[in-house]
Structures are given as C-alpha cells and as structure tokens.
C-alpha cells in the first residue's frame, strides 16, 4: 500500500490508467466481441449534393452472410432528427441532420444505407453492389452561393446571422487615431482522435432493453436523445463507456450511427457492432475551424486599444449538428481576448455548404479568434512603431480590473466575467522563458539561409461549463473505494485525478481506489466531459461525495470506538482516535454499506489564461518552417496533477501545430473531399515537433469551485496559431510577407514570398 | 477498408510463382511487403482475384557486392539496406536516399522490388535506379530478361512487367571511389512522399573537371527521370557556384509537373531548382551564399 501521509492533489502522481494502456490491456470499441455479433458498414454518399431517385439493394440482400440493408424507408415516415445539444438557437432547428438521408444527400459521406452482415468485410462487399440512382445538384462549397439552396424551405444558405457587442464601437472607431482592417481565415480540419468511433448495440427482446457500449462524452444526454428516437423509455437504455482513445470534442457527440446501429440491433434482435474506418472517419466525424474573419482594430497612436469590430463567417457544412453555433459564437466571443477593449462589436454569419457538418474541436472558436486578433495586433504595433511585447503589456487587462465583464457577446448566454488572474505576470513569464529580450534582435534575420522569427500570442480561455455534475462514492467491504462520476474519460487521465481527490479527502491509498465513469448505469444523471469541465465539475462533485462519505465514516467509527467525532482522524484507511484506538475502513464497511452521493452545481465559468511564444525559422526558398523553441505558459488555478496538465499542454501544442502547418480537409468545387486518408491528410506525429515546453502556473485559483481548478485541457491549443503565425510573419517581414490564412504550408509561404517579391519589383 | 474477396497463394519456388501468375492471366498480383498493395486493396482501388505472395521465395533477400556491381534481391527491405554497413562505402547515394523512405513500420516491411514494381513517381528507389542506370532482372514464363531502369518504368505506376513476370533483382553499377554525390529531397513530414527530390553524382578528372554526371529527379513528373540537359552543363566543367546556378535554372525549365493538392506546379519547379543547387553544392563541397 502506498503511503497517504502526504496529499496527492498537486502531485505528479503516475496515472492509474497507464499500466492498463501500456500493457495492451485497455478495452476499446474494437476490442468488443460478443456471441452472435453482426457487423455493420455504412453506405455513404459519394457525391456532395443530389436527389436520391432510387435505391436497389436486391443484389446485396441476395449475397451470403448479409442480414439486412437498412435505408430511410425501413426507418419509417418520420426520420429522427439529431437534436441541438448546445447553443439551441431556434434559427438552426430546420437545418438539423436526419439520421439517414431519404430524399436528398448534402455531403460526401452522408449515410444512405446500413448493411449488416456476418463480418465487416462481407458488409463492405455488399455495399459495392447497392445501386443508387442520383439526380445530381450543383454543389455549394463556399459562402455566397445562394442560387443553389441546400434546403427547399430556405431562400439562401445562411442559417443564422446575429450582431452582438458592448460599448460603442462606431464611436470608438470614429475617434481613433489609427484603424486597420484585415481578413483572415483558418482552414477546415478536424481533431483526429487515434481511435475512431465505434459502438456495440445489444437489444434484449424479452426485456425490451438496449445496451450500447462505446458511448462517451455526454452519455446521459445521448441516451435521452436515443430513447426519444427509438420510442423507448430512457431507463430501458444503458450507454456504457469503456476506454476511449481520444475525444477532443469530436468524439461522443450524437451522430447518425448512434441511432442507426441500435436501430439495426433492435430490428434484427442481434448484437450489431460498427467501427468507423479512417476513411469514413475523415468524412463523417465533425469537421471544425472553418472560419473566416474580417477584423478591425481601432487604437490611439500610443497603442491603447479603443475598439474592435469582427465579422465571423462560418462554414457549417451541410447540417447543424449537436453543437449548434458554438464554433462561430465562441470565435466571436473570444475576439477581444485578454485585452482591455472597451468597445466591441461582433457579427456572426453561419452558412451552409455541401460539406461534412461542423462541430466543436478542442478550443472551438478560440484557436481561430486568437489567431485573428494576435495577428492584427502585430500588424498594428508595427504600423504604430511600438514593440509587439510593449503593445500587449499596455493593453492586457490588469488584476485590479478583474473580474472583467464580457457580457453581451453571445446571444444565447447570460452575463459572464473573466474571473481571476494576473495576465501581465504570466505574459512576462512567457517572455522570459522564450528569451525575448536576448532574442528579439533575431526578428527577420537571415542566418545560414533561414530567417528567424519570434511570435507571441496571449489568450484567455473559458472552461468548466455548468450546470452540474454528480458523483457517488462507496466504501467496499474490503476497505477499497469505488468512485462513480458522470464525467467521461476520453484518455485524458481523469481516473487518476479523481482518485487523487478522493484519496486526499478520505485518506485512502490511491491504489485502493477504482474510478467508474461515464456510463448511464452508474448514476441517475451525469453531464459529461466537454468545455474543460471534467475536473472543475466532476472533480468538485467527487470532492462533495467524498466529504459526505467522510462524515458517515466518522459517525460509524464514533459508534464503533465510543469516542466523539471531534477526537477522530482518518489516517491511511483507518479511523484513529486521540486515545490510540482505531478501526479500519474495511471493518466499518463490513458492518453496513457506507456510500455517499455528491453533486456540484455551478454556472460560473472558469477563465484560465496565458501566453504562448514561438521561435521559428523559415527557409525562404522552400517555405519550410522549423519550430526551434515553443513555450506555453498558462495559469490553470490549481493543477490537481501537474504531470497530466503538462501532458495536456504539450499534446495540445502538437495538435495546434498540426492545425497551423498540416491538418487540412481539402474539398474541390464539386464538394468532393480530396484527402480522406492519412496518406494525404497530414497530421503531426510525436516526432515532428520535438522542442516544446509548457509551464503550468497556479497563481490565482478559481473562486467558483472548491478545488480552485480552472479548465486545463484546451489552453495548450488556443494560442498556437497566434504565436506560431506571428513568428512566421516576423521571420518573413523583411520580405514584405504578411500572414492571413492557415495552413502555413511550404508551397503557400513560397507563393507569398514570390508574390511579395513580384510586387516589390513592380513598385520599383 | 477491408480487402475485396480474393485468393491467396504462397508458392515455394519462383517457377511455381510464375506458373501461378500465368494461370490467372492479368487477375493475379504479386505481393511482397504489401506496403503499397494492401492500402490499394483496402481502398478497393485494385481488385485482383488472387495474390501471389513471393515472400517465401529463396534467394531474393540478399545484397551482394562484386566486381560486376551491387545486386539487391527484390525482397530486400529498407531496413536491410539501412543495416548493411558496407553500403555507406559501396553505394553512399543509395544509402542516403533510402534513409528518406517512409516510417519505421513501412521500412521494416517495404521491399526494393515492391517499390520498383509499384513505380510511384515520388519514390526514392525508382529514382536511384533510374539515376544510376540500374539493370533489373525479370523472370517470366518466357524466361529471363534484363531491362534498364528507365525503360522498366513506362509512366505513373506503370512498368513493362507482364502479367506473368516477377522482378527478382536489381543491379546497380559499381560506385567509384572519390565520386562526388548528394541526395536531397523535400517532404512535408519526414518519411512522406517527396514534393521533389534530386539524386546527383559525377566523377572528376585529374584537372578537377566533372564527367559522367548523372542527375535524377523524383516527384516532379509521372515517373523518375534523368535531366540530360543539366548533365550536359556539368560535364567537362569545374563545378562552381556559377555552374550550379546555371544547372538549377535549366532544371527548373526541364520539368513540367502538374498542380495537385500538395503543391502548385510552379512550386515544384522552383523547389527542384533549390534542391539541385543544394545537392550540387554539397557534392562539390562548396557553399552557396543563397540570396533570399
């Protein structure tokens, strides 16, 4: 048994999950196998926009080993529609996605039929024999193509427009010494978790019950949605969460297959398994980040920011899925960032195209917004002749100004304020870490054939979404502890973190704690994992449950030892009285069940914050960028496990650098996805960016939860494009190159350099 | 992404393998390491009715160095080449090029013969074969024939291999000591297919003038190719900065790549020039002060 004399919260405890994963003992969706299990494959639309005239599955049905071909006709007259889980603005309702295409397909990859067979290979063989007659329609692949409406009821392809803001931006711009407007964009890409989605659905005909294994993220919400679609009671469905190989926002939302596979299992009264292959993954899972922005900044000549105007244009793809308008809304909300900008006006236009629908991906909207704003800040500072660090220092919100309200930027949310922090101190720390004062003279310098650039990016990041989370803790008869929580585990180390919290509260050795998570069988209600909320909400709920159990243990021990609670202490899985008498937890648990429920309700968001700095070189002849040094500094309030937070930060930086340089879902003007394989969709691997550093600070705890924790899973990604693109721009500034658009591929940088050179020649 | 239905046979001898290929006409496909073929099958871009696995054929796994040249069996993997300490001296250009091939897992299974028969225009091995005038030994129902590398590859992913033929080995001419050489390629990530690549070598006479220049390029056309115009500039010259810049300019104009999702054509042309400059500078051991 490990010693519990010292507290585990705040320590870099080794993850309890690691032995399981490193020894290959994890249990992931594709590990699932039960007797009589059938396999499903989905027939997906090969074209972006068409009417379905007929479907002929007779050849498929005649093949050996094929049990069913399910199309919209088999599902009934009313095709279930996937609900809006977040940002449920009424404007989006008509654009929601049906679980299967019936009359029209609107993106390459949209499900048209489900083949269920004895094996996945047989199912794929059958897919090839299904004949579909399409009447092709013009594909809409960009904004403003209003002559081809995707939806018959709509006049154009704009699903939503709104304006929001605070202060008086018009007046600020009218009176400003300096104004600059630029257009920026971030390319469509996706999160690419290592494990693709997968489900096993088992229907018990006699009991009328359904068990779906492989669920995650928001299992209780998804169960409710599935129950309504299937017309069964919520209680008759169990959604079971097993190991999950990464979520990053995209995994675990309610997708068409989350209905289709259970439906097939019920229809056939057989277990049905489906696992997404990588090709379908790239065309089926939520895409993200596809946002353009026109951003204007108004300043005084001394660099004080007076006003910000932003117009966000978001390509939502073919349907509005569960995340509603979160991506563009957050892009708009986080345009001002950690700066004192008294007058802000934002507008959002969410438009539909014949592409895969969009959803949230780690740091949704923030990655984009920080890139837009931090780029414009560098341009403005340069125009005004102000050092880029000094410009930021001057405008960062000071601690005295906190809490700092940012009300009115999101129409479906109430008032909110940046909570606590010392933005300037963290900024200075990042400058020190990157060696800004020693290295700033390198900006744009050509040394050994490459140009150097150092870029900065500041951010503030919300986390810890409400409304609540639940947990239950049980002292087992052997004295071990079982923790159950409504939060989902997606590979981020939450089991360990919750174990640390429970261990400290109850003085139970860490290795005597088991953490159960996510499944709908564990608790009456759970709220899941997104918006960096699992520690803030789930951790606080576990703390509450453990604190209540502690009281019960003390009461039980008091009876047992005949001493008052005030004379008792919990020490290493025992209750010890001042007089030296003691009783073990196991002995107490043997007598009666010791269990406690806990909950944490809170609608106040946490705001972590920080600064990233990047030092890059650019080979101006090839466009190749090397990241020489990268530092991310973030104040997360309190790090329950600094090693895990550090891992989150480093992983997030790598993922963010993928978004800057590599990840790109490329469509042609027919709406064909051109790179639906990992040969062509480039993603960073563990060895691509070897020099990354992260500093996690605990300067100002969150006042909104008893742990003092702020969300820590997304701050590592949200400023990566900002800092890195600024570094690349600084490197190329002597060549008169500006950076507005991601990804920064070698051919794109080469083209920018060529064009700038051609302009210079023309001008001369 | 499951393979289409197909049969699999694993013959023990070359004769049996060729007989099997002949028996299935064009519907059989040779498989060795499977690093290109299996993904194509999984994507259902290829649908042979039978795979003939040559993985157990004897005598195709050796690298031998003799007075005639360097003979590499079709089943030699990238890892085998990497581990063969003789090649750093015996054929440094080959060793340098193969260092760029793919990632660990692929390097353990991918074969020299497979890469040549697949004939990807951006692959290193076909590029080295063409650059070095390699001779390829092919065995089929009608016997054995030997084909020069540039005649072996007839276009993008296409070769002179008949349906009943197997590429069994490649011979690279002996490498001269003191030969000047370099290999340069540019890929988005290490191990990815090159956006462009250059294999270059030349010998020098007593006066220090270049002769026997061989310049091969990959990733810029539908197949690897030599650039005779560039070679003509180098032969008979002392390789200095002016010659290198002239050669690079000719190289840029000598190719006509297509735009694709990875790069516009003009980028590939310019990139090739840059890579050639760098390769020749390294070969000549001079430093070019690159103006940017």
CSV table of C-alpha atoms in Angstrom, one decimal, chain B residues 54 58-66 68-82 84 86-88 90-98 110-116 124-126 128-129 132 134-138 166-174:
chain,number,residue,atom,x,y,z
B,54,UNK,CA,6.6,-14.1,-53.2
B,58,UNK,CA,14.5,-18.3,-51.8
B,59,UNK,CA,17.5,-16.1,-52.8
B,60,UNK,CA,15.7,-12.8,-53.1
B,61,UNK,CA,16.8,-11.4,-49.8
B,62,UNK,CA,20.4,-10.7,-50.3
B,63,UNK,CA,22.6,-7.8,-51.0
B,64,UNK,CA,25.8,-8.8,-52.7
B,65,UNK,CA,28.7,-6.6,-53.8
B,66,UNK,CA,31.0,-7.9,-56.5
B,68,UNK,CA,30.1,-6.5,-61.5
B,69,UNK,CA,28.1,-4.3,-59.3
B,70,UNK,CA,25.7,-4.3,-56.4
B,71,UNK,CA,23.0,-6.9,-56.6
B,72,UNK,CA,19.9,-6.3,-54.5
B,73,UNK,CA,17.3,-9.0,-54.2
B,74,UNK,CA,13.7,-8.0,-54.7
B,75,UNK,CA,12.8,-8.9,-51.1
B,76,UNK,CA,15.4,-6.7,-49.5
B,77,UNK,CA,13.7,-4.2,-47.2
B,78,UNK,CA,14.7,-0.6,-46.5
B,79,UNK,CA,15.7,-1.7,-43.0
B,80,UNK,CA,18.1,-4.3,-44.6
B,81,UNK,CA,19.7,-1.6,-46.6
B,82,UNK,CA,20.0,0.7,-43.6
B,84,UNK,CA,24.1,-3.1,-44.3
B,86,UNK,CA,29.0,-2.0,-46.5
B,87,UNK,CA,26.7,0.3,-48.4
B,88,UNK,CA,27.9,3.5,-46.8
B,90,UNK,CA,29.8,0.8,-51.6
B,91,UNK,CA,26.9,3.0,-52.6
B,92,UNK,CA,26.5,6.0,-50.4
B,93,UNK,CA,23.9,7.6,-52.7
B,94,UNK,CA,21.6,4.5,-52.3
B,95,UNK,CA,22.1,4.6,-48.5
B,96,UNK,CA,21.4,8.3,-48.3
B,97,UNK,CA,18.2,8.0,-50.5
B,98,UNK,CA,16.8,5.0,-48.7
B,110,UNK,CA,8.6,-2.5,-47.7
B,111,UNK,CA,10.8,-4.0,-50.3
B,112,UNK,CA,13.1,-2.8,-53.1
B,113,UNK,CA,11.3,-5.0,-55.7
B,114,UNK,CA,7.9,-3.8,-54.5
B,115,UNK,CA,8.8,-0.1,-54.8
B,116,UNK,CA,10.2,-0.6,-58.3
B,124,UNK,CA,13.2,7.1,-53.8
B,125,UNK,CA,14.2,3.6,-55.1
B,126,UNK,CA,12.9,4.0,-58.6
B,128,UNK,CA,18.0,5.9,-57.6
B,129,UNK,CA,17.6,3.0,-60.1
B,132,UNK,CA,22.3,5.1,-61.6
B,134,UNK,CA,20.4,0.1,-62.8
B,135,UNK,CA,19.6,-3.1,-64.6
B,136,UNK,CA,16.5,-5.0,-63.5
B,137,UNK,CA,16.2,-8.8,-63.8
B,138,UNK,CA,12.8,-10.0,-64.6
B,166,UNK,CA,8.3,-11.1,-61.5
B,167,UNK,CA,11.1,-8.6,-60.8
B,168,UNK,CA,13.7,-10.6,-58.9
B,169,UNK,CA,16.6,-8.3,-58.5
B,170,UNK,CA,18.3,-5.0,-59.4
B,171,UNK,CA,21.9,-4.4,-60.2
B,172,UNK,CA,23.5,-1.0,-59.5
B,173,UNK,CA,26.8,-0.4,-61.3
B,174,UNK,CA,29.8,-0.3,-59.1
